[in-house]
Coordinates of C-alpha atoms and ligand atoms in Angstrom, one line a residue:
X1 CA -18.3 9.7 10.5
X2 CA -16.5 7.4 13.0
X3 CA -13.1 6.4 11.7
X4 CA -12.1 2.8 12.7
X5 CA -8.5 1.7 12.6
X6 CA -7.7 -2.1 12.2
X7 CA -4.1 -3.4 12.5
X8 CA -3.5 -5.8 9.6
X9 CA -0.4 -7.1 11.3
X10 CA -2.4 -8.6 14.2
X11 CA -5.8 -8.9 12.7
X12 CA -5.4 -9.7 9.0
X13 CA -8.6 -11.5 8.4
X14 CA -10.8 -8.7 9.7
X15 CA -8.7 -6.0 8.1
X16 CA -9.1 -7.6 4.7
X17 CA -12.8 -8.4 4.9
X18 CA -13.7 -5.0 6.3
X19 CA -11.6 -3.1 3.7
X20 CA -13.0 -5.2 0.9
X21 CA -16.6 -4.8 2.1
X22 CA -16.4 -1.0 2.4
X23 CA -14.5 -0.5 -0.9
X24 CA -16.9 -2.8 -2.9
X25 CA -19.6 -0.7 -1.3
X26 CA -18.2 2.5 -2.8
X27 CA -16.4 3.8 0.3
X28 CA -12.8 5.1 0.8
X29 CA -10.3 3.3 3.0
X30 CA -6.8 4.3 4.2
X31 CA -4.3 1.6 3.2
X32 CA -0.6 1.0 3.8
X33 CA 1.8 0.7 0.8
X34 CA 5.6 0.4 0.7
X35 CA 5.9 4.1 -0.3
X36 CA 3.3 6.1 1.7
X37 CA -0.2 5.4 2.9
X38 CA -3.0 5.7 0.3
X39 CA -6.7 6.6 0.3
X40 CA -8.2 3.8 -1.8
X41 CA -11.5 3.4 -3.6
X42 CA -12.8 1.4 -6.6
X43 CA -11.0 3.0 -9.5
X44 CA -13.8 2.0 -11.9
X45 CA -16.6 3.7 -9.9
X46 CA -16.7 7.5 -10.5
X47 CA -18.9 8.1 -7.5
X48 CA -16.5 6.3 -5.1
X49 CA -13.5 8.1 -6.6
X50 CA -15.3 11.4 -6.0
X51 CA -15.3 10.7 -2.3
X52 CA -11.5 10.5 -2.3
X53 CA -11.2 14.0 -3.7
X54 CA -13.6 15.2 -1.0
X55 CA -11.8 13.4 1.9
X56 CA -8.4 14.9 0.7
X57 CA -9.7 18.3 -0.2
X58 CA -8.0 17.8 -3.5
X59 CA -8.6 19.7 -6.8
X60 CA -10.5 17.4 -9.1
X61 CA -8.2 18.0 -12.1
X62 CA -5.3 16.2 -10.3
X63 CA -5.5 12.5 -11.5
X64 CA -5.1 9.5 -9.3
X65 CA -2.9 6.4 -9.5
X66 CA -4.7 3.1 -10.1
X67 CA -3.2 0.2 -8.1
X68 CA -3.2 -3.4 -9.3
X69 CA -2.0 -6.7 -7.7
X70 CA -1.1 -8.7 -10.8
X71 CA 0.1 -8.0 -14.4
X72 CA -3.1 -9.5 -15.8
X73 CA -5.1 -6.6 -14.4
X74 CA -3.3 -4.0 -16.5
X75 CA -4.5 -4.7 -20.1
X76 CA -8.2 -3.8 -19.4
X77 CA -7.2 -0.4 -18.0
X78 CA -5.2 0.8 -21.0
X79 CA -5.5 1.1 -24.7
X80 CA -2.2 -0.7 -25.3
X81 CA 0.8 -1.8 -23.3
X82 CA 4.0 -0.3 -24.9
X83 CA 7.0 -2.7 -25.1
X84 CA 9.0 -0.5 -22.7
X85 CA 6.2 -0.7 -20.2
X86 CA 6.5 -4.5 -20.3
X87 CA 10.2 -4.3 -19.7
X88 CA 9.9 -1.9 -16.9
X89 CA 7.1 -4.0 -15.3
X90 CA 9.1 -7.1 -15.4
X91 CA 12.0 -5.5 -13.7
X92 CA 10.4 -3.0 -11.2
X93 CA 6.9 -4.3 -10.5
X94 CA 5.8 -4.9 -7.8
X95 CA 7.5 -1.8 -6.6
X96 CA 7.6 2.0 -6.2
X97 CA 7.0 2.7 -9.8
X98 CA 4.0 4.3 -11.6
X99 CA 3.6 4.2 -15.3
X100 CA 1.3 6.4 -17.4
X101 CA -0.4 5.1 -20.6
X102 CA -3.4 5.9 -22.8
X103 CA -6.5 4.9 -20.8
X104 CA -9.3 2.5 -21.8
X105 CA -13.0 3.5 -21.5
X106 CA -13.2 1.5 -18.2
X107 CA -11.4 4.3 -16.4
X108 CA -13.9 7.1 -15.5
X109 CA -12.9 10.7 -16.1
X110 CA -12.8 11.5 -12.4
X111 CA -10.0 8.9 -11.9
X112 CA -7.9 10.3 -14.7
X113 CA -8.7 13.9 -13.8
X114 CA -10.2 14.4 -17.2
X115 CA -7.0 13.3 -19.1
X116 CA -7.0 10.6 -21.7
X117 CA -4.2 8.8 -19.8
X118 CA -4.1 6.7 -16.7
X119 CA -1.3 6.1 -14.1
X120 CA -0.9 2.5 -12.9
X121 CA 1.2 1.0 -10.2
X122 CA 1.6 -2.5 -8.7
X123 CA 2.7 -1.9 -5.1
X124 CA 5.3 -4.2 -3.4
X125 CA 3.6 -4.1 0.0
X126 CA 2.1 -7.5 0.7
X127 CA -0.7 -5.8 2.7
X128 CA -1.6 -3.5 -0.2
X129 CA -1.6 -6.4 -2.7
X130 CA -3.8 -8.5 -0.4
X131 CA -6.3 -5.7 0.0
X132 CA -6.5 -5.2 -3.8
X133 CA -7.0 -9.0 -4.2
X134 CA -9.6 -9.1 -1.5
X135 CA -11.5 -6.3 -3.3
X136 CA -11.1 -7.9 -6.8
X137 CA -10.9 -4.4 -8.2
X138 CA -8.2 -1.9 -9.3
X139 CA -7.9 0.7 -6.5
X140 CA -7.5 4.4 -7.2
X141 CA -5.3 5.8 -4.4
X142 CA -3.6 9.1 -3.8
X143 CA -1.4 9.7 -0.8
X144 CA -3.6 9.7 2.4
X145 CA -2.8 13.2 3.5
X146 CA -4.9 16.3 3.3
X147 CA -4.1 18.1 0.1
X148 CA -0.9 20.1 0.6
X149 CA 0.4 18.3 3.7
X150 CA 3.3 15.8 3.7
X151 CA 2.4 12.3 2.7
X152 CA 1.8 10.0 5.7
X153 CA 4.2 7.2 6.4
X154 CA 2.3 5.6 9.3
X155 CA -1.3 5.1 10.3
X156 CA -1.1 7.7 13.1
X157 CA -0.5 10.5 10.6
X158 CA -3.3 9.2 8.4
X159 CA -5.6 9.3 11.4
X160 CA -4.5 12.8 12.2
X161 CA -5.5 14.0 8.7
X162 CA -8.5 11.7 8.0
X163 CA -10.3 11.2 11.3
X164 CA -14.0 11.7 10.6
X165 CA -13.4 11.8 6.8
X166 CA -13.1 8.1 6.0
X167 CA -14.8 5.0 7.7
X168 CA -11.6 2.8 8.0
X169 CA -7.8 3.0 8.1
X170 CA -5.8 -0.2 7.8
X171 CA -2.6 0.0 10.0
X172 CA 0.3 -1.8 8.4
X173 CA 3.1 -0.1 10.4
X174 CA 5.7 2.2 8.9
X175 CA 6.3 2.5 5.2
X176 CA 9.5 0.9 3.9
X177 CA 10.4 3.7 1.4
X178 CA 8.8 6.8 2.8
X179 CA 8.4 8.9 -0.3
X180 CA 5.8 8.4 -3.1
X181 CA 6.5 6.3 -6.2
X182 CA 8.5 7.3 -9.3
X183 CA 6.1 8.5 -12.0
X184 CA 7.0 8.1 -15.6
X185 CA 4.8 8.6 -18.7
X186 CA 4.9 6.4 -21.7
X187 CA 2.0 8.4 -23.3
X188 CA 4.5 11.1 -24.6
X189 CA 6.8 10.6 -27.6
X190 CA 9.8 10.0 -25.3
X191 CA 9.4 8.4 -21.9
X192 CA 9.4 11.3 -19.4
X193 CA 10.0 11.3 -15.7
X194 CA 7.3 13.3 -13.9
X195 CA 8.2 12.5 -10.3
X196 CA 11.4 10.9 -9.0
X197 CA 11.0 8.2 -6.4
X198 CA 12.4 4.9 -5.1
X199 CA 13.1 3.5 -8.6
X200 CA 15.8 5.9 -9.8
X201 CA 16.6 7.5 -13.2
X202 CA 19.9 5.6 -13.3
X203 CA 18.1 2.3 -12.9
X204 CA 15.5 3.2 -15.6
X205 CA 18.0 4.4 -18.1
X206 CA 20.1 1.3 -17.7
X207 CA 17.0 -0.7 -18.8
X208 CA 15.3 1.3 -21.5
X209 CA 17.8 4.0 -22.5
X210 CA 17.7 7.8 -22.1
X211 CA 14.5 9.3 -20.7
X212 CA 13.4 13.0 -20.5
X213 CA 13.0 14.6 -17.1
X214 CA 10.1 17.0 -16.8
X215 CA 11.4 20.5 -15.9
X216 CA 9.1 20.7 -12.9
X217 CA 11.1 17.9 -11.2
X218 CA 13.8 20.3 -10.2
X219 CA 12.4 23.7 -11.0
X220 CA 9.5 25.9 -10.1
X221 CA 7.0 26.1 -12.9
X222 CA 7.0 29.6 -14.5
X223 CA 3.7 31.5 -14.5
X224 CA 1.5 30.2 -17.3
X225 CA 3.6 27.1 -17.8
X226 CA 1.6 23.9 -17.9
X227 CA 2.7 20.9 -15.8
X228 CA 3.2 17.5 -17.5
X229 CA 1.8 16.1 -14.3
X230 CA -1.0 18.2 -12.7
X231 CA 0.2 17.4 -9.2
X232 CA 3.4 19.4 -9.8
X233 CA 1.6 22.7 -10.0
X234 CA 0.2 22.5 -6.5
X235 CA 2.0 23.5 -3.3
X236 CA 3.2 20.2 -1.8
X237 CA 4.7 18.5 1.2
X238 CA 4.5 21.8 3.1
X239 CA 4.7 21.9 6.9
X240 CA 3.7 25.1 8.7
X241 CA 7.3 25.9 9.3
X242 CA 9.1 28.2 6.8
X243 CA 12.0 26.1 5.3
X244 CA 15.1 27.2 3.4
X245 CA 17.5 24.8 1.9
X246 CA 21.1 25.8 2.6
X247 CA 23.6 24.6 -0.1
X248 CA 27.3 24.4 0.9
X249 CA 29.7 22.5 3.2
X250 CA 28.7 21.4 6.7
X251 CA 31.2 24.0 8.2
X252 CA 29.6 26.8 6.2
X253 CA 26.2 25.6 7.2
X254 CA 27.1 25.7 10.9
X255 CA 28.5 29.1 10.5
X256 CA 25.4 30.3 8.7
X257 CA 22.9 29.2 11.3
X258 CA 25.0 30.1 14.4
X259 CA 23.2 32.9 16.4
X260 CA 20.0 32.4 14.4
X261 CA 16.8 31.6 16.2
X262 CA 15.8 28.6 14.2
X263 CA 15.4 24.8 13.8
X264 CA 17.8 22.8 11.7
X265 CA 16.9 19.9 9.5
X266 CA 20.2 18.0 9.2
X267 CA 21.7 14.5 8.7
X268 CA 22.3 11.9 11.5
X269 CA 25.4 12.6 13.5
X270 CA 25.2 16.4 12.9
X271 CA 22.5 17.2 15.4
X272 CA 24.8 17.8 18.4
X273 CA 26.1 20.9 16.8
X274 CA 22.7 22.7 17.1
X275 CA 20.2 23.6 19.8
X276 CA 17.1 22.6 17.9
X277 CA 17.6 19.9 15.3
X278 CA 15.6 17.3 13.5
X279 CA 17.5 14.7 11.4
X280 CA 16.5 13.1 8.2
X281 CA 18.7 10.1 7.4
X282 CA 22.4 9.8 6.6
X283 CA 24.2 12.3 4.4
X284 CA 25.4 9.8 1.8
X285 CA 22.3 7.5 1.8
X286 CA 19.3 8.7 -0.2
X287 CA 17.1 5.8 0.9
X288 CA 17.6 6.6 4.6
X289 CA 16.8 10.2 3.8
X290 CA 13.6 9.3 1.9
X291 CA 12.6 7.1 4.7
X292 CA 12.8 9.9 7.2
X293 CA 11.9 13.1 5.3
X294 CA 8.1 13.3 5.7
X295 CA 8.3 12.2 9.4
X296 CA 10.9 14.9 10.0
X297 CA 8.7 17.5 8.4
X298 CA 5.8 16.5 10.6
X299 CA 8.1 16.4 13.6
X300 CA 9.2 20.0 12.9
X301 CA 5.6 21.1 13.1
X302 CA 4.9 19.1 16.2
X303 CA 7.9 20.8 17.9
X304 CA 6.6 24.2 16.9
X305 CA 9.4 25.2 14.5
X306 CA 8.8 28.5 12.8
X307 CA 12.0 29.0 10.8
X308 CA 14.0 26.0 9.5
X309 CA 17.3 25.7 7.7
X310 CA 17.8 22.4 5.9
X311 CA 20.9 20.6 4.8
X312 CA 20.9 19.8 1.1
X313 CA 20.8 16.1 0.0
X314 CA 22.9 14.6 -2.9
X315 CA 20.8 15.2 -6.0
X316 CA 21.3 11.7 -7.6
X317 CA 19.8 8.2 -7.1
X318 CA 17.0 8.2 -4.5
X319 CA 18.4 11.6 -3.4
X320 CA 16.7 13.2 -6.5
X321 CA 13.4 12.2 -5.0
X322 CA 14.4 13.6 -1.6
X323 CA 15.5 16.9 -3.1
X324 CA 12.4 17.1 -5.3
X325 CA 10.1 16.9 -2.2
X326 CA 12.4 19.1 0.0
X327 CA 12.5 22.0 -2.5
X328 CA 8.7 21.9 -2.7
X329 CA 8.3 22.0 1.1
X330 CA 10.8 24.9 1.1
X331 CA 8.7 26.7 -1.5
X332 CA 11.9 26.6 -3.7
X333 CA 13.9 28.8 -1.3
X334 CA 17.5 27.9 -1.6
X335 CA 20.5 29.8 0.0
X336 CA 24.1 29.2 -1.2
X337 CA 26.7 29.6 1.5
Ligands
TXA1 O1 3.6 6.0 -4.0 C1 2.6 6.5 -4.5 O2 2.5 6.8 -5.7 C2 1.4 6.8 -3.6 C3 0.9 5.5 -3.1 C4 -0.4 5.6 -2.3 O3 0.7 4.6 -4.1 N1 0.4 7.5 -4.3 C5 0.5 8.9 -4.7 O4 -0.5 9.4 -5.3 O5 1.5 9.5 -4.4 P1 -0.7 11.0 -5.5 O6 -2.1 11.1 -6.0 O7 -0.5 11.7 -4.2 O8 0.3 11.4 -6.6 C6 0.1 11.0 -8.0 C7 0.8 11.9 -8.9 C8 0.2 13.3 -8.9 O9 1.3 14.2 -9.0 C9 -0.6 13.3 -10.2 O10 -0.7 14.6 -10.8 C10 0.3 12.3 -11.1 O11 0.8 11.4 -10.2 N2 -0.6 11.7 -12.1 C11 -1.5 10.7 -11.9 N3 -2.1 10.4 -13.1 C12 -1.5 11.1 -14.0 C13 -1.7 11.2 -15.4 N4 -2.6 10.5 -16.1 N5 -0.9 12.1 -16.1 C14 0.0 12.8 -15.5 N6 0.2 12.7 -14.1 C15 -0.5 11.9 -13.4
MG2 MG1 0.1 13.2 -2.9

């Protein structure tokens, strides 16, 4: 299969008409969103959605997020819209927030990974919303990486993973946020955070009160423990390099890596202290870290890093999302110094 790339920033008309034509025809198209790039297909067509799993090499019990462009598109997809979902949608949609509800019969089992729930998001990216509108369909879209690799934050990385696997990638430039959306379920008794992202726990609790945080957000699942979100049981965001998070002050970090043959994943302004360093944002700024993390992981691979020691982010606000992705890429290896 030949993979075409169309830049929607310079060629919007063709990008929209080609994406819509292919998606309506049951094909898979790489699309930009404000979080990460997605691999989109008609969420209501089981055969089309099956092609997403094949393109990604993704286990079929891992459900997909359904993307909509307008609030009116939600009701047909779910059994009911809980009051808290309405509040959250008013405040955070369009945006980096995915909400899980009981699904309606319109959603095929392949889209929901066999669960009786469905995850829905209204992206903020103008390009994503224009593509959904042009299709006139809800779009199932996981991140556009091969299963197990870091999520792609620009079209070049999508092409690297998906060349020959999908007919079209829409290039919309870099992603504003850089890590995947916050996922919260309203299908459980108490709203439960399954994946931290750009919409923070602090923001959500200020709006709807206390929420639960699934243990897999910060901890490795124990053998035999079932994940509230199937995606959390898989190895994720892993570059080829072997990463260890080093917790402690900057001085102790410098001391720890000195004389080691390694790469360092550090914050901006710290890199001059090391021979081989890649930076991921500013130490006190979770958004800037989120924005750089996946690019930094891919850059480590491109530079041939084998052993990497990483500075630990603040574990609050958007930093919780950064830490959640980083501990997974480190296979939960943490060293206290
Ligand atoms: O920002 C994002 O959310 C991106 C862009 C493309 O929108 N999409 C994305 O999709 O990250 P994906 O498939 O890589 O991650 C979706 C996560 C997975 O961990 C999956 O297990 C979980 O959401 N999920 C989806 N539907 C679910 C459901 N019904 N119940 C529990 N977890 C669900
Ligand atoms: Mg993913």
